[in-house]
Amino acid sequence: MSVDLEAFREKIFKYALVNAVKYNGKAKVEPVASKFLGEHRELRSRAREVIALVEKIVEEVNSLTLVDQKRILEERFPELLVEEKPREREFKLPPLPNADKYSTIITRYAPNPDFVLHFGQARAIYLSHDYARMYRGVFILRFEDTDPRIKKPRIDFYDAIREDLIWLGCRWDREYIQSRRLEIYYDIARKLIEIGGAYVCVCEPDKFRSFIRSSKPCPCRDLAVEDHMERLDRMLEGVYKEGETVLRVKTDLSHPNPSVRDWVALRIINTKLHRHPIVGDKYNVWPTYNFAAGIDDHLMGVTHIIRGKEFLVGVEKQLYMYRWLGWGYPECIHYGKWLMIGSGTMSKSKMLRDLQLGLYKSWDDPRLPTLAALRRRGIQPEAIHRMVLELGVKMSEVRFSWENLYAHNRRIIDPIARRFFYVEDPIKLKVRSIPLNEVIAKIPFHPDKEDMGYRETRIKVKDGEIELYISRRDYDILALDRVVRLIGLFNVKPVSLSGDSVEAVWHSRAYEEAAKLKARLIHWVPVEDIVPIRVVMPDASESIGYGENLCRTIALGEVIQFERFGFARFDSKLPDGTMIFYYTHD
Ligand SMILES: [Zn+2]
């Protein structure tokens, strides 16, 4: 049973009224119909009936005076008079725990510059940043670069990370680099030894493990404070080699998790072999993640730490150090993992390995979930932001899909992206018997926004003929003698399909004619006025074709929509004029 269109009368009336008030009392059929059909895609097959109804209602509305139109709008649809606000504050963060205990809320984001940031990390960044802003506090950026051997930092990643944060809109108030703070960690190490909270262990790792597994102290643990001070000095002087000695923080030897028992705080890394990108081979003694981060959170006055719950074991280790030193541990929010639905990885080490293997050309390859790749593809930072806020700070694991991110992004770019014609894998179409000297197509840059203007294409007709390109995909749906509409132009009837070209004859001009015949609508570009285009797809394959000449007006970095193809971002231009786009989503 088909829907009775009369049921939509009220809604169409509302749209007609808004349109009339906007245009000085005179509503137009086309924008009202296209707005309605945009919301009711299921009725597109009945466009003719819809348009007929819209015509009737528009006439009715236009017979009212502007004053009456405004009054009815105010009385019946007051919600439409409220200015449309951006939806960004749709999702609100819950208050921070114990926020009133602190005069200034201080949060931090602490990446290791061993790779660029990826999508999964945006969560900790936005939450830490937003909470600092919500409480007019301080947001710290801290580079945790104290492992020049395994999680080796790279000099270009420091700047790449800064660039990522700026792109996300998360400006930081203070910045620290841990590799410049090693003396601070050495001082805390001395203090811990002094108060009996740490010791320098020279046991072979296997031997130490056998003691610790049976909850027994190793022979080093109970030596005098002076002995450990001396060992630490020798460690710092470079007497020991890599792996020969470590500083351990004393814990409960019967802690249920053996990895927590007397955990390693300082270790030796041979920086002659593993040079650090910032301090070179100046230091050979390096703090572990938990030692440096734990000290910094305290010294930098961090009040709230927001991070994934995989850091919970680290908290247990750090708590021993905090107790020895009489420090209070910051408030923590640990959230659950993002589970990725579908293909791809969020593993930094896997991405880095694949990059080194040459599977990707660069870290902004469209197949990677790095922020640089998303940026290149035209994903807007606000889309990522909305998604982070939507998923919130729940402890439970949340499922996340690319479609979800795309939906957020589509809502942002769809109302502002200009539309263009692009024919992929072009096929030549010759149209004969055109009863005109010239044809003109006038198509809006945006179907719902007349104020964005129109693009006009004029094609000279020679001996009743013009030549166009259409896409292979559209070619495949053509059938002999079945009329199709060339969007914005006229209707044609194919008379010969050769496999790599088409001949058609003029049928009629009006859109209504095409609607009556249920003609398919297809895209085209004039043969003599084209722009060569390549679109890099999310799987790194390339779509190749021609764009209409007005594609030349697209600005570098602009996100546009190739109609019936998808959104794309203009990335670069080849010397021969070919425009390179990156596909965003459909
Ligand atoms: Zn030992």
XYZ file of C-alpha atoms and ligand atoms in Angstrom:
587
model
C 0.000 0.000 0.000
C 1.429 3.348 -0.917
C 1.605 6.284 1.485
C -0.955 9.020 1.176
C 1.020 12.144 0.365
C -1.651 14.303 1.945
C -0.256 13.112 5.279
C 2.768 15.320 4.594
C 0.762 18.432 3.846
C 1.580 20.054 7.197
C 5.280 19.450 6.786
C 5.373 20.790 3.240
C 3.322 23.760 4.343
C 5.910 24.462 7.033
C 8.805 24.340 4.549
C 6.920 26.510 2.081
C 6.232 29.031 4.806
C 9.890 29.199 5.840
C 10.921 29.581 2.221
C 8.369 32.305 1.622
C 9.447 34.311 4.670
C 13.064 33.965 3.578
C 12.287 35.219 0.048
C 10.082 38.179 0.749
C 6.751 36.410 0.730
C 7.206 34.260 -2.369
C 8.082 30.608 -1.844
C 9.561 28.597 -4.702
C 8.565 25.070 -5.584
C 12.008 23.643 -6.237
C 13.793 24.290 -2.915
C 10.701 23.236 -0.944
C 10.371 20.015 -2.915
C 14.051 19.216 -2.711
C 14.153 19.810 1.020
C 11.187 17.546 1.503
C 12.511 14.839 -0.803
C 15.889 15.117 0.886
C 14.224 13.999 4.079
C 11.960 11.479 2.462
C 14.178 9.561 0.123
C 11.595 6.782 0.054
C 9.271 9.133 -1.868
C 11.771 9.998 -4.578
C 10.210 7.552 -6.973
C 7.030 9.591 -6.602
C 8.754 12.924 -7.202
C 6.144 14.013 -9.717
C 3.252 13.606 -7.298
C 5.270 15.312 -4.573
C 6.059 18.239 -6.838
C 2.391 18.566 -7.776
C 1.435 18.719 -4.115
C 4.227 21.181 -3.343
C 3.030 23.394 -6.196
C -0.453 23.481 -4.714
C 0.797 24.298 -1.222
C 3.291 26.906 -2.417
C 0.496 28.638 -4.278
C -1.594 28.642 -1.123
C 1.269 30.078 0.951
C 2.116 32.707 -1.640
C -1.468 33.964 -1.582
C -0.921 35.074 2.019
C 0.719 38.377 2.851
C 4.237 38.354 4.252
C 2.870 39.605 7.589
C 0.454 36.693 7.777
C 3.145 34.234 6.766
C 5.351 35.442 9.616
C 2.489 35.340 12.095
C 1.549 31.768 11.198
C 5.169 30.749 11.422
C 5.454 32.253 14.906
C 2.201 30.726 16.121
C 2.480 27.257 14.686
C 6.191 26.613 14.297
C 7.980 28.747 16.900
C 10.878 26.255 16.921
C 11.831 27.362 13.407
C 12.447 30.904 14.507
C 15.258 29.829 16.802
C 18.542 30.290 14.988
C 20.066 26.956 14.111
C 22.942 26.416 16.495
C 25.896 24.148 15.869
C 25.330 20.765 17.476
C 28.707 20.617 19.142
C 27.522 20.879 22.740
C 25.046 18.092 22.281
C 27.036 15.754 24.494
C 28.077 17.017 27.894
C 30.852 15.612 29.985
C 29.979 14.553 33.524
C 31.743 16.543 36.271
C 35.233 15.471 37.303
C 35.535 13.556 40.570
C 36.503 15.765 43.543
C 36.989 18.807 41.334
C 36.191 21.135 44.255
C 39.236 19.849 46.177
C 41.567 21.690 43.811
C 41.917 25.403 43.157
C 43.113 24.764 39.589
C 42.294 21.675 37.578
C 45.383 20.447 35.731
C 45.224 17.692 33.117
C 47.827 16.364 30.741
C 48.224 14.479 27.526
C 51.477 12.556 27.458
C 52.363 10.896 24.145
C 55.561 9.067 23.278
C 56.872 10.692 20.080
C 57.684 7.285 18.576
C 54.865 7.733 16.048
C 52.236 10.238 14.973
C 48.901 10.291 16.762
C 46.105 8.026 15.668
C 42.387 8.163 15.995
C 42.239 6.075 19.180
C 44.395 8.613 20.999
C 42.007 11.446 20.200
C 39.909 10.253 23.090
C 42.436 10.962 25.848
C 43.394 14.202 24.125
C 39.895 15.632 23.830
C 38.798 14.504 27.278
C 41.911 15.902 28.986
C 41.705 19.116 27.011
C 37.958 19.621 27.398
C 38.018 19.028 31.140
C 40.812 21.572 31.573
C 38.760 24.097 29.602
C 35.516 23.223 31.378
C 37.118 24.144 34.723
C 39.248 26.990 33.329
C 42.270 24.931 34.280
C 45.569 24.014 32.669
C 46.189 21.500 29.895
C 49.712 20.116 29.688
C 51.432 18.456 26.740
C 54.206 16.176 27.935
C 56.456 14.223 25.598
C 57.370 10.908 27.216
C 60.506 10.098 25.305
C 62.623 8.115 27.764
C 63.058 4.881 25.832
C 65.621 5.478 23.084
C 66.094 1.730 22.641
C 62.712 0.068 22.057
C 60.051 2.796 21.860
C 62.511 5.040 20.134
C 61.372 8.651 19.724
C 61.934 10.305 16.352
C 62.621 13.997 15.975
C 59.976 14.673 13.307
C 57.225 13.138 15.438
C 57.439 15.856 18.111
C 56.310 18.443 15.589
C 53.862 16.095 13.900
C 52.162 15.541 17.272
C 52.032 19.286 17.960
C 50.474 19.755 14.529
C 47.901 17.021 15.243
C 46.890 18.668 18.522
C 46.508 22.066 16.882
C 44.417 20.488 14.150
C 42.159 18.886 16.762
C 41.753 22.326 18.320
C 43.458 21.323 21.579
C 45.956 24.063 22.392
C 48.110 23.306 25.400
C 49.146 25.724 28.113
C 52.466 24.145 29.101
C 54.830 21.788 27.387
C 57.451 19.447 28.842
C 59.911 17.044 27.280
C 61.001 14.271 29.630
C 64.397 13.704 28.030
C 65.321 17.201 29.207
C 64.340 16.348 32.774
C 66.563 13.350 33.516
C 68.422 15.110 36.377
C 65.061 15.529 38.127
C 64.440 11.774 38.005
C 67.984 11.084 39.276
C 67.338 13.407 42.235
C 64.136 11.570 43.125
C 66.031 8.286 42.803
C 68.615 9.523 45.366
C 65.838 10.635 47.671
C 64.125 7.250 47.446
C 67.381 5.438 48.235
C 67.950 7.742 51.202
C 64.606 6.935 52.759
C 64.954 3.238 52.047
C 62.346 3.181 49.299
C 64.616 2.105 46.444
C 67.810 0.143 45.820
C 70.247 -0.562 43.037
C 70.089 -4.204 42.025
C 72.959 -5.904 40.208
C 71.418 -9.382 40.078
C 71.136 -11.140 36.767
C 67.524 -10.862 35.571
C 66.866 -14.628 35.811
C 68.276 -14.794 39.300
C 66.233 -11.799 40.421
C 63.098 -13.377 38.992
C 63.572 -16.574 40.939
C 63.836 -14.594 44.200
C 60.880 -12.371 43.440
C 58.614 -15.230 42.307
C 58.982 -16.799 45.719
C 58.453 -13.379 47.359
C 62.026 -13.307 48.687
C 64.360 -10.295 48.637
C 67.405 -10.429 46.384
C 70.839 -10.037 48.079
C 71.009 -6.341 47.067
C 67.788 -5.235 48.702
C 69.011 -4.982 52.283
C 72.459 -3.493 51.706
C 73.199 -0.158 53.398
C 71.933 3.104 51.962
C 75.532 4.241 51.297
C 76.200 1.159 49.167
C 73.207 1.936 46.980
C 74.158 5.595 46.709
C 77.592 4.511 45.518
C 76.117 2.022 43.063
C 73.798 4.719 41.676
C 76.754 7.103 41.233
C 78.694 4.448 39.361
C 75.636 3.688 37.280
C 75.377 7.349 36.317
C 79.117 7.557 35.648
C 78.752 4.832 33.058
C 80.649 2.089 34.876
C 77.918 -0.501 34.260
C 76.847 -1.774 30.894
C 73.336 -2.139 29.549
C 71.415 -4.794 31.497
C 73.955 -5.025 34.340
C 72.098 -2.985 36.891
C 68.752 -1.288 37.605
C 67.187 0.889 40.269
C 64.182 -0.783 41.898
C 61.380 0.728 43.961
C 60.622 -1.349 47.042
C 57.125 -2.801 47.120
C 55.314 -5.493 48.990
C 57.196 -8.633 47.929
C 54.008 -10.638 48.153
C 52.013 -8.385 45.850
C 49.695 -10.697 43.855
C 51.102 -9.451 40.554
C 54.805 -10.417 40.331
C 55.455 -7.671 37.763
C 54.607 -5.082 40.401
C 57.078 -6.511 42.966
C 60.163 -4.251 43.284
C 59.610 -2.764 39.845
C 62.337 -1.157 37.762
C 62.592 2.657 37.933
C 65.923 3.349 36.209
C 67.780 1.250 33.668
C 70.850 1.590 31.470
C 70.489 2.192 27.752
C 73.603 2.461 25.639
C 72.998 5.719 23.788
C 76.221 5.321 21.815
C 74.249 2.590 20.071
C 70.758 4.049 20.518
C 71.197 7.798 20.210
C 68.388 9.894 21.569
C 67.032 12.389 19.009
C 67.148 15.276 21.483
C 69.948 14.615 23.977
C 72.107 12.312 21.844
C 74.433 10.127 23.934
C 74.602 12.485 26.907
C 72.796 10.053 29.252
C 73.010 6.316 29.736
C 70.551 5.970 32.604
C 66.896 6.257 31.657
C 63.711 6.207 33.737
C 60.977 3.700 32.964
C 57.567 4.936 31.929
C 56.020 4.506 35.383
C 58.892 6.217 37.182
C 59.067 9.320 34.978
C 55.314 9.721 34.465
C 54.609 9.194 38.169
C 57.169 11.830 39.199
C 55.997 14.316 36.580
C 52.320 14.001 37.400
C 53.181 14.992 40.957
C 55.719 17.724 40.198
C 53.555 19.277 37.496
C 50.588 19.411 39.839
C 48.376 17.223 37.671
C 45.048 16.900 39.472
C 43.211 14.563 37.088
C 44.567 11.865 34.827
C 42.288 10.630 32.064
C 43.489 7.540 30.231
C 42.691 3.986 29.187
C 42.322 1.296 31.824
C 45.347 -0.561 30.485
C 47.326 1.870 32.688
C 45.820 0.466 35.902
C 48.765 -1.871 36.630
C 51.065 1.137 36.364
C 49.034 2.906 39.025
C 49.683 0.055 41.444
C 53.406 0.407 40.887
C 53.398 4.182 41.162
C 51.373 4.098 44.385
C 54.338 2.496 46.189
C 56.589 5.356 45.102
C 53.958 7.917 46.075
C 53.662 6.371 49.526
C 57.442 6.390 50.073
C 57.578 10.041 49.130
C 54.425 11.054 50.969
C 52.734 12.306 47.823
C 49.005 12.209 47.078
C 48.043 10.400 43.900
C 46.019 12.430 41.342
C 42.373 11.636 40.659
C 42.032 9.162 37.829
C 39.481 8.373 35.189
C 40.217 5.146 33.392
C 38.041 4.444 30.409
C 37.431 1.223 28.528
C 38.951 0.307 25.208
C 37.561 1.281 21.843
C 36.856 -1.869 19.949
C 37.244 -1.366 16.277
C 34.546 -2.917 14.141
C 35.694 -3.984 10.724
C 39.160 -3.862 9.275
C 42.212 -1.934 10.338
C 44.442 -1.650 13.361
C 44.969 0.876 16.127
C 48.256 -0.716 17.134
C 51.022 1.822 16.913
C 53.773 -0.761 16.776
C 52.045 -2.649 13.981
C 51.560 0.528 11.963
C 55.200 1.476 12.460
C 56.392 -1.991 11.466
C 54.252 -2.036 8.325
C 55.527 1.409 7.439
C 59.116 0.235 7.784
C 58.324 -2.794 5.659
C 57.162 -0.388 2.965
C 53.522 -1.491 3.025
C 52.604 2.190 3.228
C 54.272 5.140 1.574
C 53.839 7.458 4.532
C 52.033 7.741 7.849
C 49.167 9.629 6.216
C 48.363 6.709 3.923
C 44.546 6.559 3.652
C 44.504 2.991 4.955
C 45.895 4.087 8.343
C 43.792 5.491 11.194
C 46.353 8.218 11.925
C 45.038 11.726 12.438
C 47.252 12.844 9.554
C 45.511 10.344 7.250
C 42.041 11.356 8.417
C 42.950 15.005 7.918
C 44.164 14.304 4.395
C 40.912 12.522 3.600
C 38.768 15.457 4.686
C 37.542 14.164 8.043
C 36.816 17.218 10.180
C 38.301 17.370 13.683
C 34.875 18.321 15.015
C 33.533 14.972 13.796
C 36.157 13.179 15.875
C 35.375 15.471 18.795
C 31.647 14.721 18.666
C 32.326 11.032 18.504
C 34.624 11.185 21.553
C 31.990 13.090 23.523
C 29.285 10.710 22.397
C 31.242 7.684 23.580
C 32.138 9.510 26.784
C 34.278 8.258 29.642
C 32.682 4.905 30.319
C 34.788 2.231 31.940
C 33.229 -0.424 29.719
C 34.542 -1.183 26.280
C 32.808 0.638 23.486
C 32.337 -0.482 19.954
C 33.364 1.925 17.316
C 32.966 1.780 13.571
C 34.202 3.931 10.738
C 30.580 4.361 9.647
C 29.914 6.018 12.970
C 32.703 8.533 12.414
C 31.606 9.105 8.821
C 28.053 9.850 9.963
C 29.348 12.570 12.276
C 31.539 13.955 9.521
C 28.756 13.877 6.937
C 26.562 16.003 9.195
C 29.289 18.643 9.255
C 30.364 18.724 5.608
C 27.121 17.938 3.782
C 25.579 21.400 4.336
C 28.712 23.246 3.229
C 30.417 21.141 0.559
C 30.083 22.405 -3.020
C 28.903 19.883 -5.581
C 30.697 19.053 -8.832
C 30.428 16.576 -11.659
C 33.038 13.877 -11.957
C 32.848 11.001 -14.423
C 34.863 7.997 -13.453
C 36.318 5.772 -16.149
C 34.914 8.022 -18.917
C 33.042 6.851 -22.009
C 32.235 9.136 -24.919
C 28.607 9.967 -25.610
C 27.632 11.623 -28.878
C 24.187 13.218 -28.966
C 22.613 13.897 -32.393
C 19.564 15.797 -33.665
C 19.686 18.581 -31.099
C 17.265 21.315 -32.226
C 19.312 24.109 -30.624
C 22.477 26.113 -31.388
C 23.705 26.064 -27.856
C 22.775 24.247 -24.665
C 23.207 25.728 -21.222
C 23.200 23.814 -17.962
C 22.675 25.810 -14.795
C 23.148 23.644 -11.744
C 23.327 24.799 -8.113
C 26.553 24.296 -6.173
C 24.363 22.879 -3.436
C 20.892 21.384 -3.903
C 19.475 23.016 -0.759
C 21.365 26.278 -0.803
C 20.619 28.700 -3.564
C 22.818 31.298 -1.887
C 25.863 29.180 -2.736
C 25.235 30.056 -6.364
C 25.081 28.151 -9.623
C 27.551 26.674 -12.009
C 26.790 27.341 -15.621
C 28.067 25.323 -18.533
C 27.513 26.363 -22.157
C 28.021 23.866 -24.935
C 28.015 24.845 -28.609
C 25.971 22.547 -30.802
C 27.602 21.777 -34.157
C 25.414 20.316 -36.903
C 22.940 19.295 -34.242
C 25.598 17.377 -32.288
C 27.546 17.597 -29.045
C 30.011 15.234 -27.391
C 30.125 14.450 -23.694
C 31.764 12.002 -21.354
C 29.731 9.828 -19.033
C 31.022 7.336 -16.494
C 31.427 3.633 -17.183
C 29.077 2.965 -14.297
C 26.336 4.985 -16.000
C 27.162 3.492 -19.360
C 26.444 0.066 -17.882
C 22.848 1.001 -17.061
C 22.055 2.353 -20.509
C 19.760 0.387 -22.784
C 18.834 1.005 -26.413
C 15.813 3.262 -26.826
C 15.396 3.800 -23.096
C 15.426 7.528 -22.340
C 17.876 8.886 -19.757
C 18.255 12.427 -18.472
C 21.600 14.219 -18.634
C 21.322 16.137 -15.369
C 20.653 19.843 -15.908
C 20.717 19.442 -19.681
C 18.069 17.430 -21.525
C 16.766 13.925 -22.166
C 18.299 11.576 -24.700
C 17.603 8.170 -26.163
C 20.583 5.839 -26.790
C 20.605 4.379 -30.273
C 23.969 2.671 -30.380
C 26.108 1.145 -27.614
C 29.489 -0.038 -28.806
C 31.201 -0.934 -25.557
C 33.470 2.081 -25.531
C 31.184 4.799 -26.842
C 27.507 5.676 -27.085
C 25.380 7.435 -29.627
C 22.088 8.916 -28.603
C 19.470 11.184 -30.090
C 17.723 14.157 -28.575
C 14.447 13.218 -26.940
C 13.119 16.238 -25.027
C 14.206 19.011 -22.763
C 11.969 19.242 -19.687
C 12.747 17.475 -16.441
C 9.058 16.627 -16.123
C 9.307 14.624 -19.312
C 12.093 12.561 -17.787
C 10.130 12.130 -14.571
C 7.139 10.890 -16.527
C 9.285 8.262 -18.253
C 11.027 7.384 -14.986
C 14.277 8.148 -16.792
C 17.555 7.544 -14.955
C 19.550 10.689 -14.191
C 23.184 10.584 -15.218
C 26.200 12.853 -15.013
C 28.296 14.174 -17.841
C 31.137 16.547 -18.684
C 31.631 18.247 -22.073
C 34.436 16.623 -24.071
C 36.235 19.860 -24.887
C 36.308 21.269 -21.371
C 37.508 18.806 -18.780
C 39.894 18.527 -15.853
C 41.767 15.244 -15.422
C 41.149 13.931 -11.913
C 42.411 11.117 -9.742
C 40.761 10.187 -6.488
C 42.779 8.198 -3.947
C 40.335 5.800 -2.304
C 40.425 4.598 1.356
C 42.088 1.351 0.226
C 44.770 3.416 -1.608
C 43.478 2.392 -5.023
C 42.798 5.203 -7.468
C 39.688 6.255 -9.309
C 40.535 8.004 -12.566
C 38.295 10.241 -14.629
C 37.325 13.730 -15.703
C 35.783 16.573 -13.770
C 33.806 19.517 -15.069
C 35.918 22.583 -15.797
C 34.717 24.418 -12.689
C 36.665 21.918 -10.601
C 39.513 24.348 -11.241
C 37.862 26.705 -8.732
C 38.242 24.187 -5.905
C 40.733 25.440 -3.323
C 43.560 23.292 -2.041
C 42.273 21.449 1.033
C 38.611 22.105 0.202
C 36.187 19.249 0.791
C 33.647 18.956 -1.996
C 31.156 16.391 -3.169
C 31.424 14.702 -6.511
C 27.742 14.076 -7.106
C 26.671 10.447 -6.979
C 30.280 9.517 -6.143
C 31.113 10.858 -2.701
C 32.879 13.542 -0.707
C 36.531 14.186 -1.433
C 39.293 16.587 -0.409
C 41.477 18.365 -2.956
C 44.972 17.277 -1.994
C 47.402 18.379 -4.680
C 47.975 19.035 -8.350
C 50.326 17.273 -10.737
C 52.479 19.303 -13.176
C 50.230 18.226 -16.070
C 47.206 19.780 -14.321
C 45.705 16.541 -12.988
C 43.926 17.246 -9.725
C 44.490 14.697 -6.943
C 41.689 14.169 -4.468
C 41.386 11.944 -1.411
C 38.069 10.206 -0.950
C 36.327 11.087 2.320
C 33.224 8.878 2.345
C 29.974 8.609 0.469
Zn 69.524 -7.697 43.339
